[in-house]
XYZ file of N, CA and C in Angstrom:
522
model
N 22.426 -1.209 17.260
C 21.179 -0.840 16.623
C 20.059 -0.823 17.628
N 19.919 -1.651 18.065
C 19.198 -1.672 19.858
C 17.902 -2.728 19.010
N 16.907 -3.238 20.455
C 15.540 -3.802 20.026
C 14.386 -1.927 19.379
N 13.945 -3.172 18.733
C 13.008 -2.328 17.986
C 11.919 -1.835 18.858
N 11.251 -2.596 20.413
C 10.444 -1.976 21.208
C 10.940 -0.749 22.085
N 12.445 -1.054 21.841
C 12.993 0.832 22.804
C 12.692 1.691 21.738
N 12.850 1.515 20.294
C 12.473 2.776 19.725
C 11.543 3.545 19.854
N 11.562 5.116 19.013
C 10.595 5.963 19.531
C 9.498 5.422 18.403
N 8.485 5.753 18.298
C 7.323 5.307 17.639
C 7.663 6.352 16.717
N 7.711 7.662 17.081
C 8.085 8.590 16.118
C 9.508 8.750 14.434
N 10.380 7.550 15.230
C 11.233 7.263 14.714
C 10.822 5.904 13.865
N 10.117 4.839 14.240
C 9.465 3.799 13.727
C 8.927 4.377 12.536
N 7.895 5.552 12.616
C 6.892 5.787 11.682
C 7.602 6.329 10.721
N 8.733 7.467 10.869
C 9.319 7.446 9.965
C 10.307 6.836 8.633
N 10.672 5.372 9.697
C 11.552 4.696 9.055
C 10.326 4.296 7.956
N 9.178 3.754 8.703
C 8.173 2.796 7.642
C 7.791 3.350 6.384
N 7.849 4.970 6.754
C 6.948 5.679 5.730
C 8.008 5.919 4.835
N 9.520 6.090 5.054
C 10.390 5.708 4.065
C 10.826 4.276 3.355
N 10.503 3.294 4.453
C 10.763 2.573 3.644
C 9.727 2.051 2.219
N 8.444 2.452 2.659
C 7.458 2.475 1.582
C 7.495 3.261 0.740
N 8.133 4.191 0.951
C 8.214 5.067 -0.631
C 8.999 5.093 -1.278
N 10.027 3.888 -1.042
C 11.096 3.472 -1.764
C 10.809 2.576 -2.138
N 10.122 1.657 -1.535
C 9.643 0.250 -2.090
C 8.794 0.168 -2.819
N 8.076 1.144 -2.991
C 6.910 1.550 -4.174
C 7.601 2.461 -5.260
N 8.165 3.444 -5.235
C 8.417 3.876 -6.278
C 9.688 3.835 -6.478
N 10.618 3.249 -5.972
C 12.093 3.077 -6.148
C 13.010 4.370 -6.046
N 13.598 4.584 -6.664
C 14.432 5.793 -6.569
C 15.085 6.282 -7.962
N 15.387 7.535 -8.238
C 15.735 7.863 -9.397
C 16.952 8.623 -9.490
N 18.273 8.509 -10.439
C 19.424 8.926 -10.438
C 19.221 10.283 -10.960
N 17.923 10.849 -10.908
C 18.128 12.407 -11.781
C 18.050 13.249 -10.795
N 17.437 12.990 -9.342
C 17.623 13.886 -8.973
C 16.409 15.161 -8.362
N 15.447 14.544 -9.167
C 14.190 15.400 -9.400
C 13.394 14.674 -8.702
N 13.090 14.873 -7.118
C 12.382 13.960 -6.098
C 10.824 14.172 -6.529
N 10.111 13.206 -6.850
C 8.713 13.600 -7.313
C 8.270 14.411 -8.646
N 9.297 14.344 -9.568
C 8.983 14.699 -10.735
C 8.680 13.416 -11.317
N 8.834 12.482 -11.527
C 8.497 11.164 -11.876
C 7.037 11.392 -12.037
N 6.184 11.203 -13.515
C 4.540 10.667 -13.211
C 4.601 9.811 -12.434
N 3.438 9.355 -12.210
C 2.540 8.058 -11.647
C 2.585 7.244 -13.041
N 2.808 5.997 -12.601
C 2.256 5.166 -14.128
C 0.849 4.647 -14.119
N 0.634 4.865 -15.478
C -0.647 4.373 -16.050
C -0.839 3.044 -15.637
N -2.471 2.080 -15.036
C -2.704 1.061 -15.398
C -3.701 1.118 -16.090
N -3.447 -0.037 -16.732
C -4.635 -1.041 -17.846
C -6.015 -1.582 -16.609
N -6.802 -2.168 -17.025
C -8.014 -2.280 -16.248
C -7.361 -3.642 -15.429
N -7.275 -4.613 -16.932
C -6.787 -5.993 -16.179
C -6.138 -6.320 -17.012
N -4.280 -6.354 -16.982
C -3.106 -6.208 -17.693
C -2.927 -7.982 -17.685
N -2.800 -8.678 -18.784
C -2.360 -9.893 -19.057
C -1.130 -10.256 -19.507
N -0.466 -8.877 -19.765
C 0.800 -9.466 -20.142
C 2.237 -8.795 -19.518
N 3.093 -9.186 -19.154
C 4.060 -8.286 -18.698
C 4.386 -7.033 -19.520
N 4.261 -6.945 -20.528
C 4.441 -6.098 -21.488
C 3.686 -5.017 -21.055
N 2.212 -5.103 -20.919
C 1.227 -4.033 -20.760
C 1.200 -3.090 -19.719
N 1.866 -3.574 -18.890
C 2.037 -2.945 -17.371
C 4.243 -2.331 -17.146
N 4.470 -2.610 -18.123
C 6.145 -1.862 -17.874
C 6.185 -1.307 -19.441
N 5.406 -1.245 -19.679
C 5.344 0.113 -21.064
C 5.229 1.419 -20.585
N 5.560 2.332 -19.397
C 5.133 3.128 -19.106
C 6.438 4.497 -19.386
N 5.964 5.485 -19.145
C 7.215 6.883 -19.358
C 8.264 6.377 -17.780
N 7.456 5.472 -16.673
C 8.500 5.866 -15.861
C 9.732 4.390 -15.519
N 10.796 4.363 -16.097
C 12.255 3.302 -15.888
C 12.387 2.934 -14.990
N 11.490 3.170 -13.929
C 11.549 2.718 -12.593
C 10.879 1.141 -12.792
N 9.320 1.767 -13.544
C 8.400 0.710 -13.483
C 8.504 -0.339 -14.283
N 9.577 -0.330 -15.117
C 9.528 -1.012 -15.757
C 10.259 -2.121 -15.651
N 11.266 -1.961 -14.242
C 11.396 -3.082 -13.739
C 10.953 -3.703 -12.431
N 8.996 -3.684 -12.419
C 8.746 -4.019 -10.900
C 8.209 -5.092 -11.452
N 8.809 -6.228 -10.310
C 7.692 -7.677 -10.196
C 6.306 -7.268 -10.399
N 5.627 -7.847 -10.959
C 3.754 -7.859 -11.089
C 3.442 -8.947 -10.948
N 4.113 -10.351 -10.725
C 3.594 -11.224 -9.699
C 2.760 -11.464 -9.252
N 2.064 -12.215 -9.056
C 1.166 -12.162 -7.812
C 2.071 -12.741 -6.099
N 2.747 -13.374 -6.106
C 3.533 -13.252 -5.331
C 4.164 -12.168 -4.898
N 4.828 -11.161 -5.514
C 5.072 -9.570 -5.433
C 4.321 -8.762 -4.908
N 3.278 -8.761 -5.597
C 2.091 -7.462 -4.882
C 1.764 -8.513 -3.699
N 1.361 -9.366 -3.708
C 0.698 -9.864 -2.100
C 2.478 -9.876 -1.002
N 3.199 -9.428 -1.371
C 4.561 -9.230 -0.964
C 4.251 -7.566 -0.567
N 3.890 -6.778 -1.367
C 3.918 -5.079 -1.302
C 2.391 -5.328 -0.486
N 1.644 -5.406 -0.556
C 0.045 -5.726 0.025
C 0.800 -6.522 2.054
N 1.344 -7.645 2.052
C 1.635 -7.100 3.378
C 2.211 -5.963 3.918
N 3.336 -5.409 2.692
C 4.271 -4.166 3.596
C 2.936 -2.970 4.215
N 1.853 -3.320 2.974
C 1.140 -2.200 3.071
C 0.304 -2.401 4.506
N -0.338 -3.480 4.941
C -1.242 -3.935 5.894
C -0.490 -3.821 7.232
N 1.230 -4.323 7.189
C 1.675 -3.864 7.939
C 2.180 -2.707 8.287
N 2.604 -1.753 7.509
C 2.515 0.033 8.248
C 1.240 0.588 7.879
N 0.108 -0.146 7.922
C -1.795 0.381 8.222
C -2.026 -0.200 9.700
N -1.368 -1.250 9.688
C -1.513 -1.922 11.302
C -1.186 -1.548 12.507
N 0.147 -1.048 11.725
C 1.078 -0.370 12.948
C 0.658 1.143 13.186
N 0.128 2.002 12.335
C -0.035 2.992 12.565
C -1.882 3.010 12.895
N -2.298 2.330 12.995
C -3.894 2.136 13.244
C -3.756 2.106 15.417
N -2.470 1.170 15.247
C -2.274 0.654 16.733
C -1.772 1.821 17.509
N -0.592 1.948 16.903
C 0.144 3.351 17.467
C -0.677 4.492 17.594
N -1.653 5.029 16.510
C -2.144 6.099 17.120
C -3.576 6.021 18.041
N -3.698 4.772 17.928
C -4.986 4.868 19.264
C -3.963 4.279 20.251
N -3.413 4.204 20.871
C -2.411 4.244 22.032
C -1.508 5.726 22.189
N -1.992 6.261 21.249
C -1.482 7.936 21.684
C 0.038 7.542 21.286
N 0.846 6.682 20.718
C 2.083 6.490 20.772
C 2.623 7.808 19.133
N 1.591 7.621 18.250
C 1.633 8.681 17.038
C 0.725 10.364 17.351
N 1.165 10.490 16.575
C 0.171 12.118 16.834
C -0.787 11.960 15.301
N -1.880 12.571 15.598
C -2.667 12.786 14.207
C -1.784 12.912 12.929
N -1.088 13.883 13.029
C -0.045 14.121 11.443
C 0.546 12.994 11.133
N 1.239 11.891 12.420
C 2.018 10.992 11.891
C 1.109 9.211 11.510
N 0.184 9.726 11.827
C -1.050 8.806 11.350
C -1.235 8.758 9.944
N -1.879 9.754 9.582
C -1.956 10.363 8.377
C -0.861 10.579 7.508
N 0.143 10.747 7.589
C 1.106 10.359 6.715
C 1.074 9.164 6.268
N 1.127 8.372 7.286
C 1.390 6.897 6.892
C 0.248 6.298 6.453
N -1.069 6.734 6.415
C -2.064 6.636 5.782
C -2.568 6.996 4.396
N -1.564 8.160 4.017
C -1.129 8.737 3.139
C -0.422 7.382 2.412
N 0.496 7.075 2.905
C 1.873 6.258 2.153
C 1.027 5.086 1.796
N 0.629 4.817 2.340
C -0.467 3.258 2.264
C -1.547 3.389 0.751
N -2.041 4.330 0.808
C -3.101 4.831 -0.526
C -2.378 4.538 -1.265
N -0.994 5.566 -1.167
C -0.524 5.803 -2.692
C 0.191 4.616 -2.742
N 0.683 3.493 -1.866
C 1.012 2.175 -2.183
C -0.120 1.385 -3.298
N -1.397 1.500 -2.348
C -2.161 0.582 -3.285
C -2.929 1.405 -4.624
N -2.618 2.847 -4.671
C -3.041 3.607 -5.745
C -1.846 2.942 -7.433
N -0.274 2.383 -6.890
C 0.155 2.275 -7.527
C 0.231 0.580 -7.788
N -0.138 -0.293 -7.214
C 0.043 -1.735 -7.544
C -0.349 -1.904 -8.955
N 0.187 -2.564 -9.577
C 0.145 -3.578 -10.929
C 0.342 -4.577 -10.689
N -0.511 -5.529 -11.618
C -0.461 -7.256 -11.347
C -0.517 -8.016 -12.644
N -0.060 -8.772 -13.481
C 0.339 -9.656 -14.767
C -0.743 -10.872 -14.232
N -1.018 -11.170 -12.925
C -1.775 -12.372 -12.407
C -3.601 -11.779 -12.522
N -4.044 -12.792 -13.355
C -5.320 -12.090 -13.957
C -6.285 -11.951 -12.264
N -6.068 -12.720 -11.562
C -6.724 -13.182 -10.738
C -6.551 -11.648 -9.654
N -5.041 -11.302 -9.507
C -4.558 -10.392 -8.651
C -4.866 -9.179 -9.701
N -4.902 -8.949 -10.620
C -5.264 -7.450 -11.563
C -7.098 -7.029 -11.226
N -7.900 -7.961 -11.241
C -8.738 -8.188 -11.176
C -9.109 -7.586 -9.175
N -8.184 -8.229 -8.377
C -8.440 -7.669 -7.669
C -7.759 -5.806 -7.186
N -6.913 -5.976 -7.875
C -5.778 -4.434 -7.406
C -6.930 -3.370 -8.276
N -7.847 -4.002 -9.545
C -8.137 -3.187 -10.015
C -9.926 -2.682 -9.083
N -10.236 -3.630 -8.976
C -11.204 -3.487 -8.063
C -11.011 -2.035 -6.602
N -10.172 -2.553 -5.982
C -9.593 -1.558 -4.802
C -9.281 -0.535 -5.414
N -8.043 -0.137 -6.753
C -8.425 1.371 -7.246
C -9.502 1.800 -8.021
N -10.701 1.035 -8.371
C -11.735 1.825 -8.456
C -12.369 2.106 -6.854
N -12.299 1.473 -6.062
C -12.606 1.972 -4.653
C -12.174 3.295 -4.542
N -10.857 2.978 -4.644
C -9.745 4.822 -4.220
C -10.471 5.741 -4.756
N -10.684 5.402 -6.146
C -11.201 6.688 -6.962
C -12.678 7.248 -6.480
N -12.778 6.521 -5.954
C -14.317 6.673 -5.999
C -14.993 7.423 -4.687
N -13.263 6.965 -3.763
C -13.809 7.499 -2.646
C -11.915 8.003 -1.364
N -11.948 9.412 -2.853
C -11.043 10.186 -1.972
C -10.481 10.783 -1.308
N -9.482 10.773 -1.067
C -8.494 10.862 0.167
C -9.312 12.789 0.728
N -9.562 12.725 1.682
C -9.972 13.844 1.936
C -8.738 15.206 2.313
N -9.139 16.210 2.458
C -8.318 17.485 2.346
C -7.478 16.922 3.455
N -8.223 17.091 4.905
C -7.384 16.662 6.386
C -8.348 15.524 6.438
N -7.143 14.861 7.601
C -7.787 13.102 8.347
C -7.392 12.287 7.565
N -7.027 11.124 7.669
C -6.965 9.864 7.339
C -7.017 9.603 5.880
N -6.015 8.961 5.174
C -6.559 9.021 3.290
C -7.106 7.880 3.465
N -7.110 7.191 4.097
C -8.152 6.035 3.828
C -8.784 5.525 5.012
N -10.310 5.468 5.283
C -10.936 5.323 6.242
C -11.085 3.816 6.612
N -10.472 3.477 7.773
C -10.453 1.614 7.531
C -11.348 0.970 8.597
N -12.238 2.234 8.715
C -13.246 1.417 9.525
C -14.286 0.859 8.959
N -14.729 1.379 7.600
C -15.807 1.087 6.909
C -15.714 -0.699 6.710
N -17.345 -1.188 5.765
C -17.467 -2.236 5.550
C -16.913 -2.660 4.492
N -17.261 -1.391 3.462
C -16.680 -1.145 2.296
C -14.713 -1.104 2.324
N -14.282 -1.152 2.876
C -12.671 -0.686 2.623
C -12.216 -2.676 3.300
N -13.059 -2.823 4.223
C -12.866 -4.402 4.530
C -13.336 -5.358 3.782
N -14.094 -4.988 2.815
C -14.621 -5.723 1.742
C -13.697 -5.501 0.903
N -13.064 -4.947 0.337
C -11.436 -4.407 -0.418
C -10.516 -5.211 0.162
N -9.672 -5.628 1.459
C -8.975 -6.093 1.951
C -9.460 -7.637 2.005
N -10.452 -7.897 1.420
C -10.822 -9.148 1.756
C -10.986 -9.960 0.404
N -11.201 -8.961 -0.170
C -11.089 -9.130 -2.073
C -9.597 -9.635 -2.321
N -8.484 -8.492 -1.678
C -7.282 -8.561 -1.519
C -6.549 -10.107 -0.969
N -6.674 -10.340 -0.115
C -6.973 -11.242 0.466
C -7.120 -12.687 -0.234
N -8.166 -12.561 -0.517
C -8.607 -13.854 -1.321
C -8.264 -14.179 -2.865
N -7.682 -13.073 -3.257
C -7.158 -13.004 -4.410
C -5.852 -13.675 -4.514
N -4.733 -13.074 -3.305
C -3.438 -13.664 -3.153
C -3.612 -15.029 -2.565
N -4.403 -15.737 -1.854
C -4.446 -17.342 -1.693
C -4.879 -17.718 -2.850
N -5.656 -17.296 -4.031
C -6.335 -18.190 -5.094
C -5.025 -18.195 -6.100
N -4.242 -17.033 -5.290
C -3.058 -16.897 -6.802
C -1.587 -18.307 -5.981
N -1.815 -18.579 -4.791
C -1.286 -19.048 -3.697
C -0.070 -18.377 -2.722
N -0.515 -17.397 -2.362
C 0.469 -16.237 -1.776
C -0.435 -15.889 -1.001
N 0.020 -14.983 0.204
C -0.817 -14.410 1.523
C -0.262 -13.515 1.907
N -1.079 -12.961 2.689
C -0.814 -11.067 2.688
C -0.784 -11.507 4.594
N 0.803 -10.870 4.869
C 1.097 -11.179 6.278
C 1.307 -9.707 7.012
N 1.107 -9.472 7.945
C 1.255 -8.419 8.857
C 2.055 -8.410 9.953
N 3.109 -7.555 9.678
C 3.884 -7.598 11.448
C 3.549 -6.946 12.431
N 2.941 -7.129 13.605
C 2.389 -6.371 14.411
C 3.717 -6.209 15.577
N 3.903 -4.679 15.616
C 4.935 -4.044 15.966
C 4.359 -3.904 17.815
N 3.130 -4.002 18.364
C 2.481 -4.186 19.005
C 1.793 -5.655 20.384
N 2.510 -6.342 19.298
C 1.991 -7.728 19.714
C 0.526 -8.381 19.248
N -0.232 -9.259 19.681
C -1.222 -9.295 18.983
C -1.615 -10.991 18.896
């Protein structure tokens, strides 16, 4: 399989950006790649019930945890990290930035949380998204702002109050 620092970055980014779109939306035996809606959330879902009532059988069996999402919330921080690093080291190209910037949105576009504390915050960050979207070309989410670190920090403080922490692998060192 070899170390993971001989790989190509190009090959890295791809693995990540698959493995996130499996880990977010799972996979489906029909066949129909992306025919699946998006599922609906509630503002701030209290019960397991409210959040796996949805049209899609996928969702209806995802952890909502707060342990879980601050579980999906590192995968997410870590391929935002890695691809933040990689492409200012020229190791990504613009497109493969943006993909994975891409994959990251629609990660946290789809989180659900049963933990009032963590709904409260997931719901906070997608009124952010909405409010401030993914543009035609460049980056779907701009992570330089104060505003998008004020989101991650909401994030953040949400998963220690729930007692869980949002970890990052830096593919980079660090």
């Amino acid at each position: 399989m070899g170390n993971l620092r001989s790989a190509r970055p190009s090959t890295i980014a791809a693995a990540l950006l698959a493995c996130a779109a499996f880990a977010l939306t799972g996979c489906s035996s029909t066949g129909d790649a992306g025919a699946t809606p998006a599922p609906t959330r509630t503002a701030t879902p209290t019960t397991a019930a409210s959040t796996t009532d949805s049209d899609d059988p996928v969702m209806d069996d995802v952890d909502t945890s707060a342990a879980a999402v601050c579980g999906r919330l590192s995968m997410l921080t870590t391929i935002s990290l890695n691809a933040s690093t990689g492409h200012s080291r020229g190791e990504l190209s613009d497109a493969q930035y943006e993909a994975l910037l891409a994959s990251v949105r629609f990660g946290y576009e789809r989180l659900v949380s049963t933990d009032p504390t963590m709904a409260t915050a997931v719901d906070y960050t997608q009124r952010y998204l909405e409010d401030h979207p993914a543009p035609a070309t460049g980056p779907a989410i701009d992570e330089t702002t104060a505003d998008w670190d004020l989101v991650g920090r909401t994030l953040v403080t949400a998963c220690r109050d729930a007692g869980s922490s949002i970890v990052a692998d830096a593919q980079y060192g660090g």
